PDB file of C-alpha atoms and ligand atoms in Angstrom:
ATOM      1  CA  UNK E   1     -74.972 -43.257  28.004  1.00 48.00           C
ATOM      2  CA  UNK E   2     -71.645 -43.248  29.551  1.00 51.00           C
ATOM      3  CA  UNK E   3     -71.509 -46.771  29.983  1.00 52.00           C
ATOM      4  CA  UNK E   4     -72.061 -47.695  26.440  1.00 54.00           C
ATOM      5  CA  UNK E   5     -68.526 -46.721  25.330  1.00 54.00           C
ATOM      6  CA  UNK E   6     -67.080 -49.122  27.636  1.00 59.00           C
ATOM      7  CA  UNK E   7     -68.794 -52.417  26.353  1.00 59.00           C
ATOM      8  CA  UNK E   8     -65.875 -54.095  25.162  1.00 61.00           C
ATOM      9  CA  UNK E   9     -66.926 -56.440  22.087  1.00 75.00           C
ATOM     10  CA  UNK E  10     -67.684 -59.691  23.614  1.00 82.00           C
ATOM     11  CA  UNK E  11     -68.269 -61.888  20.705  1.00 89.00           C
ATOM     12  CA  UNK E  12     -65.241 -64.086  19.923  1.00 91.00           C
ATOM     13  CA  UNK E  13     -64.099 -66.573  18.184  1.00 92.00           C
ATOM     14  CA  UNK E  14     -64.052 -70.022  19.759  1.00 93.00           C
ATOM     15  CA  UNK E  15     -60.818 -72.399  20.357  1.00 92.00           C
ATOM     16  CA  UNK E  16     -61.032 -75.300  19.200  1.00 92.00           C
ATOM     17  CA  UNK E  17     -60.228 -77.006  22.900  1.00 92.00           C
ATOM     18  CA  UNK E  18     -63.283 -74.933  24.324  1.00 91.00           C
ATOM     19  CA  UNK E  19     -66.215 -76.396  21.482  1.00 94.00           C
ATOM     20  CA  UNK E  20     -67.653 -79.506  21.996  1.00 91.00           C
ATOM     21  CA  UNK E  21     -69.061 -79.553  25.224  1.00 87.00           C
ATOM     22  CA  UNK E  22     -72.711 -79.866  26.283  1.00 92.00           C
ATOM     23  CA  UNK E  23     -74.064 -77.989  23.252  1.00 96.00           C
ATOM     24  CA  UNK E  24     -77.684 -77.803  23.317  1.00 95.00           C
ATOM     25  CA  UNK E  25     -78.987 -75.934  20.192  1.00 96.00           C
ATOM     26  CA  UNK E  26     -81.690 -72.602  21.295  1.00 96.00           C
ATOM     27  CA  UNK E  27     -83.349 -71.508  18.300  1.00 95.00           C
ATOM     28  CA  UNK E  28     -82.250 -70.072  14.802  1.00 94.00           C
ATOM     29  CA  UNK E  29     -81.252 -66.554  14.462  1.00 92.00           C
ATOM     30  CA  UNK E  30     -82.379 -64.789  10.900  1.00 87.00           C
ATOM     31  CA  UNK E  31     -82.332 -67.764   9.249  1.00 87.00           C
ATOM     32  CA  UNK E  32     -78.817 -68.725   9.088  1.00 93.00           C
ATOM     33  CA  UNK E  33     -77.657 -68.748  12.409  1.00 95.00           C
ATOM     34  CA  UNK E  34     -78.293 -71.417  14.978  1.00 96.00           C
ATOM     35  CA  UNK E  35     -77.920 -70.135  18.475  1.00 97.00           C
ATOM     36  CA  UNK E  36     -77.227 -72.768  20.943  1.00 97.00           C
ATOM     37  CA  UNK E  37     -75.745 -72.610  24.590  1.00 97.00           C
ATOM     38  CA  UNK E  38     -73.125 -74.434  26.116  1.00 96.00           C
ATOM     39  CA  UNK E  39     -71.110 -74.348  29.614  1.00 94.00           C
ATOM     40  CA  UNK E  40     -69.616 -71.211  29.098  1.00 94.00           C
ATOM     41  CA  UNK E  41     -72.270 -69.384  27.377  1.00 94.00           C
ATOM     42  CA  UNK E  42     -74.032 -68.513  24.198  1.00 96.00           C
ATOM     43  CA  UNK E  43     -72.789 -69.848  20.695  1.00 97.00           C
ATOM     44  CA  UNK E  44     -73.515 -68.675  17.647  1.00 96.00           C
ATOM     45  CA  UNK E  45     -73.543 -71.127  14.555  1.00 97.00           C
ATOM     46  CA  UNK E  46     -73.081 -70.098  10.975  1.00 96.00           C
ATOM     47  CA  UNK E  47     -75.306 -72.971   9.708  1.00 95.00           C
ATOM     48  CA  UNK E  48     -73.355 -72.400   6.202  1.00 94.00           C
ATOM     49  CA  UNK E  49     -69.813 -72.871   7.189  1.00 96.00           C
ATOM     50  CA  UNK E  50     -71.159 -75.460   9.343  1.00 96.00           C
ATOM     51  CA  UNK E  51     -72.260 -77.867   6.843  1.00 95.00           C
ATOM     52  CA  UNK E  52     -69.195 -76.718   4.616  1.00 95.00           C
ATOM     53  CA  UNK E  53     -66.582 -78.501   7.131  1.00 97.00           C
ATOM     54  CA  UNK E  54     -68.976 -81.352   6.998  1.00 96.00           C
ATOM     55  CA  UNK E  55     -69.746 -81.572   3.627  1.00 94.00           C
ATOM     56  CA  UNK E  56     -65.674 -81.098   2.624  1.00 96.00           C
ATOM     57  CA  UNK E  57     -64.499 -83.701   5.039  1.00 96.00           C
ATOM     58  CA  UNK E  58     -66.841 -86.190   3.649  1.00 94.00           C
ATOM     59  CA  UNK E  59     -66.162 -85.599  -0.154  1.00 93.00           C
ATOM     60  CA  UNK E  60     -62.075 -85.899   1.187  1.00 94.00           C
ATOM     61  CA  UNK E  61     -63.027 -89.171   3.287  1.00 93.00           C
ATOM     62  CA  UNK E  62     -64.789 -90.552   0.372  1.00 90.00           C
ATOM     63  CA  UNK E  63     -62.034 -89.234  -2.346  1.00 89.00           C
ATOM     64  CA  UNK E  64     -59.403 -90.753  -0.554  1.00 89.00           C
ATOM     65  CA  UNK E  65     -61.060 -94.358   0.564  1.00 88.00           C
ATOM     66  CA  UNK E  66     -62.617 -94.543  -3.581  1.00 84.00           C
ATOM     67  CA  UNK E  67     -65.979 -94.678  -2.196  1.00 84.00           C
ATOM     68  CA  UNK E  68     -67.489 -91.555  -3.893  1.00 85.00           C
ATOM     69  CA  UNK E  69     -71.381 -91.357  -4.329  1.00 87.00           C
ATOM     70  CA  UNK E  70     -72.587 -90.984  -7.187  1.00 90.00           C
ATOM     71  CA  UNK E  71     -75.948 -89.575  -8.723  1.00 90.00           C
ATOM     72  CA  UNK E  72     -77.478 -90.751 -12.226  1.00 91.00           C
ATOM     73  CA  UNK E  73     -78.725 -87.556 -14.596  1.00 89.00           C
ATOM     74  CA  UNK E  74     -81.240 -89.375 -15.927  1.00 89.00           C
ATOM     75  CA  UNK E  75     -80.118 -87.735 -19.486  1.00 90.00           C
ATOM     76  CA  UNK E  76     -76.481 -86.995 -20.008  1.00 92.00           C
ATOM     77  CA  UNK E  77     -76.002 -83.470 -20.603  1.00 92.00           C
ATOM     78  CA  UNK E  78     -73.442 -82.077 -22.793  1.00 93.00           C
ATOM     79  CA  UNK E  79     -71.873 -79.219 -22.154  1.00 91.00           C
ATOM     80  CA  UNK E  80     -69.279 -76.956 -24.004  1.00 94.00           C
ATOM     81  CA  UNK E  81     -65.875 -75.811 -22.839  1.00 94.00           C
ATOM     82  CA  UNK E  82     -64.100 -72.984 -23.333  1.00 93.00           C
ATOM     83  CA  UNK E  83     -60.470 -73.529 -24.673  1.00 92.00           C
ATOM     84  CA  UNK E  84     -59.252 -72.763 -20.900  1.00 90.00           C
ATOM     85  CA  UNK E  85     -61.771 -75.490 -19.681  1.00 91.00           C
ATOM     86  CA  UNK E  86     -60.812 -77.484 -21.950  1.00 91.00           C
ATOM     87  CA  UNK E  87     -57.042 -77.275 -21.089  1.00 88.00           C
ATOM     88  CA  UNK E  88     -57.471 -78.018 -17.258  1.00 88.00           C
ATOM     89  CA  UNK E  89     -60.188 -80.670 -18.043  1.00 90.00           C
ATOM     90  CA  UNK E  90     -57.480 -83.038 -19.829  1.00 87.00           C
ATOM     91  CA  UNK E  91     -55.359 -82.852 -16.696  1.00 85.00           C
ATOM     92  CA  UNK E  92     -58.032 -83.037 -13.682  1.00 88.00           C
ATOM     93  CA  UNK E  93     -60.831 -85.331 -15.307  1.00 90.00           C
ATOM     94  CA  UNK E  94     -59.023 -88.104 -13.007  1.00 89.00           C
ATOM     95  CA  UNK E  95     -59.607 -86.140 -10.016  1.00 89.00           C
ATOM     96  CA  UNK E  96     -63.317 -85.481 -10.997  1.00 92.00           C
ATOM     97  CA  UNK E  97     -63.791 -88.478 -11.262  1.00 92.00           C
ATOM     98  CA  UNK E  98     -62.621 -90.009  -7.998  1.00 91.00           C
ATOM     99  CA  UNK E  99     -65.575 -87.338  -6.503  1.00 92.00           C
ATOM    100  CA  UNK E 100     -68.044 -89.336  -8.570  1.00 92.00           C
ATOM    101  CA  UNK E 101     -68.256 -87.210 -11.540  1.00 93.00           C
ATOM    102  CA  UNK E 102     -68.799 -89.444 -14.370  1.00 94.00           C
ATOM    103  CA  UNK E 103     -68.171 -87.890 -17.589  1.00 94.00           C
ATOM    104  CA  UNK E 104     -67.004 -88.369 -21.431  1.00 92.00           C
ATOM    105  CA  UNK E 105     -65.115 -86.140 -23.688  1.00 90.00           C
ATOM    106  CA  UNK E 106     -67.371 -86.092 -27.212  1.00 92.00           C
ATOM    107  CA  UNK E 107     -66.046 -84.824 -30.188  1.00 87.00           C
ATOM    108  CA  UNK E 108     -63.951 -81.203 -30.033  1.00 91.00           C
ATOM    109  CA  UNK E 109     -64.509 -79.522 -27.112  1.00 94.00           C
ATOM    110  CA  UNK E 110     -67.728 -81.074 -25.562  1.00 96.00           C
ATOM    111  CA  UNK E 111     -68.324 -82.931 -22.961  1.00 95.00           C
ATOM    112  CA  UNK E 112     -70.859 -85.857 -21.534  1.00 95.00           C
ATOM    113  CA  UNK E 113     -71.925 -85.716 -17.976  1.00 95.00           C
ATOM    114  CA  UNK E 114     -73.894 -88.803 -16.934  1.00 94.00           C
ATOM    115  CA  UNK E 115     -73.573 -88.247 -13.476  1.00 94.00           C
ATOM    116  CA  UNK E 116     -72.496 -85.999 -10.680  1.00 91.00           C
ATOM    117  CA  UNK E 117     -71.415 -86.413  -6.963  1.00 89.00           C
ATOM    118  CA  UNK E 118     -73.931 -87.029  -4.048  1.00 83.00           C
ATOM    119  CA  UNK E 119     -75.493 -84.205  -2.142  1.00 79.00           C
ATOM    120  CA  UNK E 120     -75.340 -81.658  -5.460  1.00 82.00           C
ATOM    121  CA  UNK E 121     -78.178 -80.488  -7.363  1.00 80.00           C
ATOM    122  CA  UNK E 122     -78.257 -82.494  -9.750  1.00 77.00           C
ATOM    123  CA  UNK E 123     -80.009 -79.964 -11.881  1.00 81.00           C
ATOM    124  CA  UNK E 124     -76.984 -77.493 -12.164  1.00 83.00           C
ATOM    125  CA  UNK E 125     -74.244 -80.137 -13.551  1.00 85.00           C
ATOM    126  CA  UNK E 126     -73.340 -77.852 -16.094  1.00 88.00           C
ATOM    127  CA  UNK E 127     -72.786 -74.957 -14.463  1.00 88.00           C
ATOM    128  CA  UNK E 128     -71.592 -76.698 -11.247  1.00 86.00           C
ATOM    129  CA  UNK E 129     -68.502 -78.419 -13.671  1.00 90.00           C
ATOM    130  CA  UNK E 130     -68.070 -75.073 -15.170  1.00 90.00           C
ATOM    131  CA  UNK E 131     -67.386 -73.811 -11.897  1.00 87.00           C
ATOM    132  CA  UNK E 132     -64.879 -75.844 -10.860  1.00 88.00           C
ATOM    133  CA  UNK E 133     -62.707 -75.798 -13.994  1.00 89.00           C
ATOM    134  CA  UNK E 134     -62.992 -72.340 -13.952  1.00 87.00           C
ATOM    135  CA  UNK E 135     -61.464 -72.204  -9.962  1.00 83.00           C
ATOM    136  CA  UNK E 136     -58.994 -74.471 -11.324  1.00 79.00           C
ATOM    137  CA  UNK E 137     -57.947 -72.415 -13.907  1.00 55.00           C
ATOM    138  CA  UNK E 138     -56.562 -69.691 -11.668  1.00 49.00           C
ATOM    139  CA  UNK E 139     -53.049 -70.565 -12.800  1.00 55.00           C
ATOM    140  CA  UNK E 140     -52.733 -73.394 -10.840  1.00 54.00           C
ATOM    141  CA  UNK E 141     -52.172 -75.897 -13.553  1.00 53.00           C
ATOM    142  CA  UNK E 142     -48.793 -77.539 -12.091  1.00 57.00           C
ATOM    143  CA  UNK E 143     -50.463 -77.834  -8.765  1.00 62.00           C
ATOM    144  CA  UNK E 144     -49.561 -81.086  -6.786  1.00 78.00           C
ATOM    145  CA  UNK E 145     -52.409 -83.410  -7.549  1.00 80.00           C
ATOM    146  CA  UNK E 146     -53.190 -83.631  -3.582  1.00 82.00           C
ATOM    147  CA  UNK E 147     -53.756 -79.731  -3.692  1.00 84.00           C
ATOM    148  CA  UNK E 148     -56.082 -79.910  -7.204  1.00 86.00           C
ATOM    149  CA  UNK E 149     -57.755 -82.773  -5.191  1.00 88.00           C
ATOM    150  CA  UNK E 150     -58.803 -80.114  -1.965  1.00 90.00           C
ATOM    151  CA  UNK E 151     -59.380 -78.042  -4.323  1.00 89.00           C
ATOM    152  CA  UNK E 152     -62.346 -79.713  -6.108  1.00 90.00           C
ATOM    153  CA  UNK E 153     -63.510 -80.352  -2.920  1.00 92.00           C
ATOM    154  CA  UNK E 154     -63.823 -77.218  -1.453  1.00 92.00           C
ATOM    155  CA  UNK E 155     -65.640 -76.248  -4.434  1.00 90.00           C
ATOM    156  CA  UNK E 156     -68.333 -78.988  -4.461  1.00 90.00           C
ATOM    157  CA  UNK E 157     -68.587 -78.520  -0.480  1.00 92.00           C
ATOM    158  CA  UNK E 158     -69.460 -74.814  -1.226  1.00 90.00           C
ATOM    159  CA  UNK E 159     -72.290 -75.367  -4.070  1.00 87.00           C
ATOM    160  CA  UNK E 160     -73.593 -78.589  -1.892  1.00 87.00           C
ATOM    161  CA  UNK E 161     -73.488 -76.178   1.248  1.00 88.00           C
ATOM    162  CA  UNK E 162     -77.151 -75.410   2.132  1.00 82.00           C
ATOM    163  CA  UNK E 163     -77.723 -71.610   1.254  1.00 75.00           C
ATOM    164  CA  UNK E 164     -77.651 -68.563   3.606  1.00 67.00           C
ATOM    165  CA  UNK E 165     -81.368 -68.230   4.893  1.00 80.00           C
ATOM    166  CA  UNK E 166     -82.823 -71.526   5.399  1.00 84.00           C
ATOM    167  CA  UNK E 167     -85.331 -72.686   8.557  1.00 88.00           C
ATOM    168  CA  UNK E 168     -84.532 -75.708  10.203  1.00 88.00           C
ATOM    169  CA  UNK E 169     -85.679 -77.412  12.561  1.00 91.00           C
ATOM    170  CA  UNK E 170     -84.693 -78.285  15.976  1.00 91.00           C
ATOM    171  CA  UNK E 171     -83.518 -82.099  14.939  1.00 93.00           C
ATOM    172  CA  UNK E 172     -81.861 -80.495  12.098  1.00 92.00           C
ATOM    173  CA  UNK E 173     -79.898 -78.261  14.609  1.00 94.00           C
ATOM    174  CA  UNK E 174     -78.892 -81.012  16.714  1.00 95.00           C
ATOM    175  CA  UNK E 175     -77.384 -82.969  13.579  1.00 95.00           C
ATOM    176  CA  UNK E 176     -75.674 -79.980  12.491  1.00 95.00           C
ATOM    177  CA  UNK E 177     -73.998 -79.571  15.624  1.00 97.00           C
ATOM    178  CA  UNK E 178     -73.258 -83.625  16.015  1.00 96.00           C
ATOM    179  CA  UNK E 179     -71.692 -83.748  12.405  1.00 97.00           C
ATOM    180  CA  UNK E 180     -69.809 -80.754  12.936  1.00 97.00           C
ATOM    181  CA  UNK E 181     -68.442 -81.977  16.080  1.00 97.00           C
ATOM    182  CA  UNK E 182     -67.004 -85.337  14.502  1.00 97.00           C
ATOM    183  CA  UNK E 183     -65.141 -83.326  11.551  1.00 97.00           C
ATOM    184  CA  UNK E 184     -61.352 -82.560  11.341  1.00 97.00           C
ATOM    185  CA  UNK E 185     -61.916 -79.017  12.636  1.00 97.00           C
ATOM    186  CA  UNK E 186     -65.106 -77.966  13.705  1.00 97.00           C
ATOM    187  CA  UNK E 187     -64.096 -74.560  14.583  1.00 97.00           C
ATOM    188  CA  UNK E 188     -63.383 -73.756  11.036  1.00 97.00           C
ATOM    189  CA  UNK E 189     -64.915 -73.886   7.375  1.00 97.00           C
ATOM    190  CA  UNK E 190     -62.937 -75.242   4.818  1.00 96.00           C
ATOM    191  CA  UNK E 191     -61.761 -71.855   3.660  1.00 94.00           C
ATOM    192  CA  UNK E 192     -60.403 -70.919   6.946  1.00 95.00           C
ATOM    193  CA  UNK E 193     -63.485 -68.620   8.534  1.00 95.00           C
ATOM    194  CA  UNK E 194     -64.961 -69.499  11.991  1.00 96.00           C
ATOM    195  CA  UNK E 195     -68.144 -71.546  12.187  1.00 97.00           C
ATOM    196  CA  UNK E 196     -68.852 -70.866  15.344  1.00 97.00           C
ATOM    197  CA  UNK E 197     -68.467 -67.655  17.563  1.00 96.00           C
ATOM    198  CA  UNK E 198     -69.386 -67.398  21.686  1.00 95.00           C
ATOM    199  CA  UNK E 199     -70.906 -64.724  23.415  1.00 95.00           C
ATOM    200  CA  UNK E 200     -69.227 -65.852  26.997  1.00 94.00           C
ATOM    201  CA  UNK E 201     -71.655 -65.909  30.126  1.00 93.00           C
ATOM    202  CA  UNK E 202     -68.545 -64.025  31.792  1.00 90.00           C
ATOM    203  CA  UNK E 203     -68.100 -61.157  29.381  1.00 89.00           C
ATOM    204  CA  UNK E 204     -71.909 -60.491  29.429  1.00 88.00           C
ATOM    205  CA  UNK E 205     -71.559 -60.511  33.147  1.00 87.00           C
ATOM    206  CA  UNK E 206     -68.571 -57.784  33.464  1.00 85.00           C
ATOM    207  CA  UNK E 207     -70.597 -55.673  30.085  1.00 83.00           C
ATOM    208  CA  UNK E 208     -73.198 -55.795  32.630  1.00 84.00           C
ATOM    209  CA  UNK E 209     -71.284 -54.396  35.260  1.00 74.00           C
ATOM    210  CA  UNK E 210     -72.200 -57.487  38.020  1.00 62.00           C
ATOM    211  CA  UNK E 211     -68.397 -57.935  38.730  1.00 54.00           C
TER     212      UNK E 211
HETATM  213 ZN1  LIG Y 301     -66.325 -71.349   3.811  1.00 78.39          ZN
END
């Protein structure tokens, strides 16, 4: 009993430099964890953040080489906004639109959408735009159009992200971790959290007192 005060906690966060190599993916840990091994140990994935980096560096890549995706409703839906939606709609429907949001302003405060950007649910346009004004409106109006651009896309990255507890399998693991690996910083979601934390086969070694 001793001993167990002096287990130093040996999960970390993972430098950038040190992921990447020889990752072979394990198993899944309650659902929303992938657990995979590589030279230096054990790694623990958040499958969530994961596919958030991927998911935001794609809608960017796409935003910025006008090549967004687009996806069809197969009837328009209108949808209301709320005279604060309304407001930042006017000045981002631009930036909406380069993310493949295709959408028309009816009469007073209603709006069209015909279609939405790839990878969404399709079924939750409305509340998926109402969303993202709403983040907008955080009195960030005069925002640099570059900044109102990240920020659309960190908010369709987290609705598209796939949800906390889901089972995948092993394939699926493996293109997790190859996508992840080929983003701007895999290390990282899009909001700044760690996707990926190690569980070193060193510090399990001391914790186990073998050195
Ligand atoms: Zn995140």
């Amino acid at each position: 009993l001793r001993h167990l005060s002096s287990v130093d906690s040996i999960v970390r966060e993972v430098a950038a430099e040190s992921f990447g190599a020889s990752i072979r993916p394990l198993g899944q840990l309650a659902g929303g964890y992938i657990l995979a091994s590589d030279e230096e140990g054990l790694l623990l994935i958040d499958q969530r953040a994961a596919h958030e980096r991927i998911l935001f560096d794609r809608y960017r890549a796409q935003e910025a080489a006008r090549s967004a995706e687009s996806q069809h409703l197969l009837m328009p839906e209108t949808f209301d906004l709320t005279p604060a939606q309304a407001a930042v709609f006017d000045q981002v429907v631009g930036e909406l639109e380069s993310y493949g949001f295709g959408m028309m302003r009816l009469s007073g405060r209603t709006v069209a959408i015909r279609s939405v950007p790839a990878d969404l649910p399709a079924g939750e346009a409305r509340s998926m735009l109402s969303e993202i004004l709403n983040t907008l409106d955080a009195g960030r109006r005069t925002e640099a159009r570059a900044v109102l651009r990240e920020q659309i896309a960190l908010a369709l990255a987290s609705r598209a992200a796939i949800k906390l507890r889901v089972t995948l399998a092993r394939e699926k693991m493996s293109w997790l971790i190859e996508s992840l690996l080929k983003t701007s910083s895999p290390t990282t979601c899009p909001h700044g959290g760690p996707t990926v934390l190690r569980l070193s086969a060193r510090d399990i070694e001391k914790n186990f007192h073998h050195s």
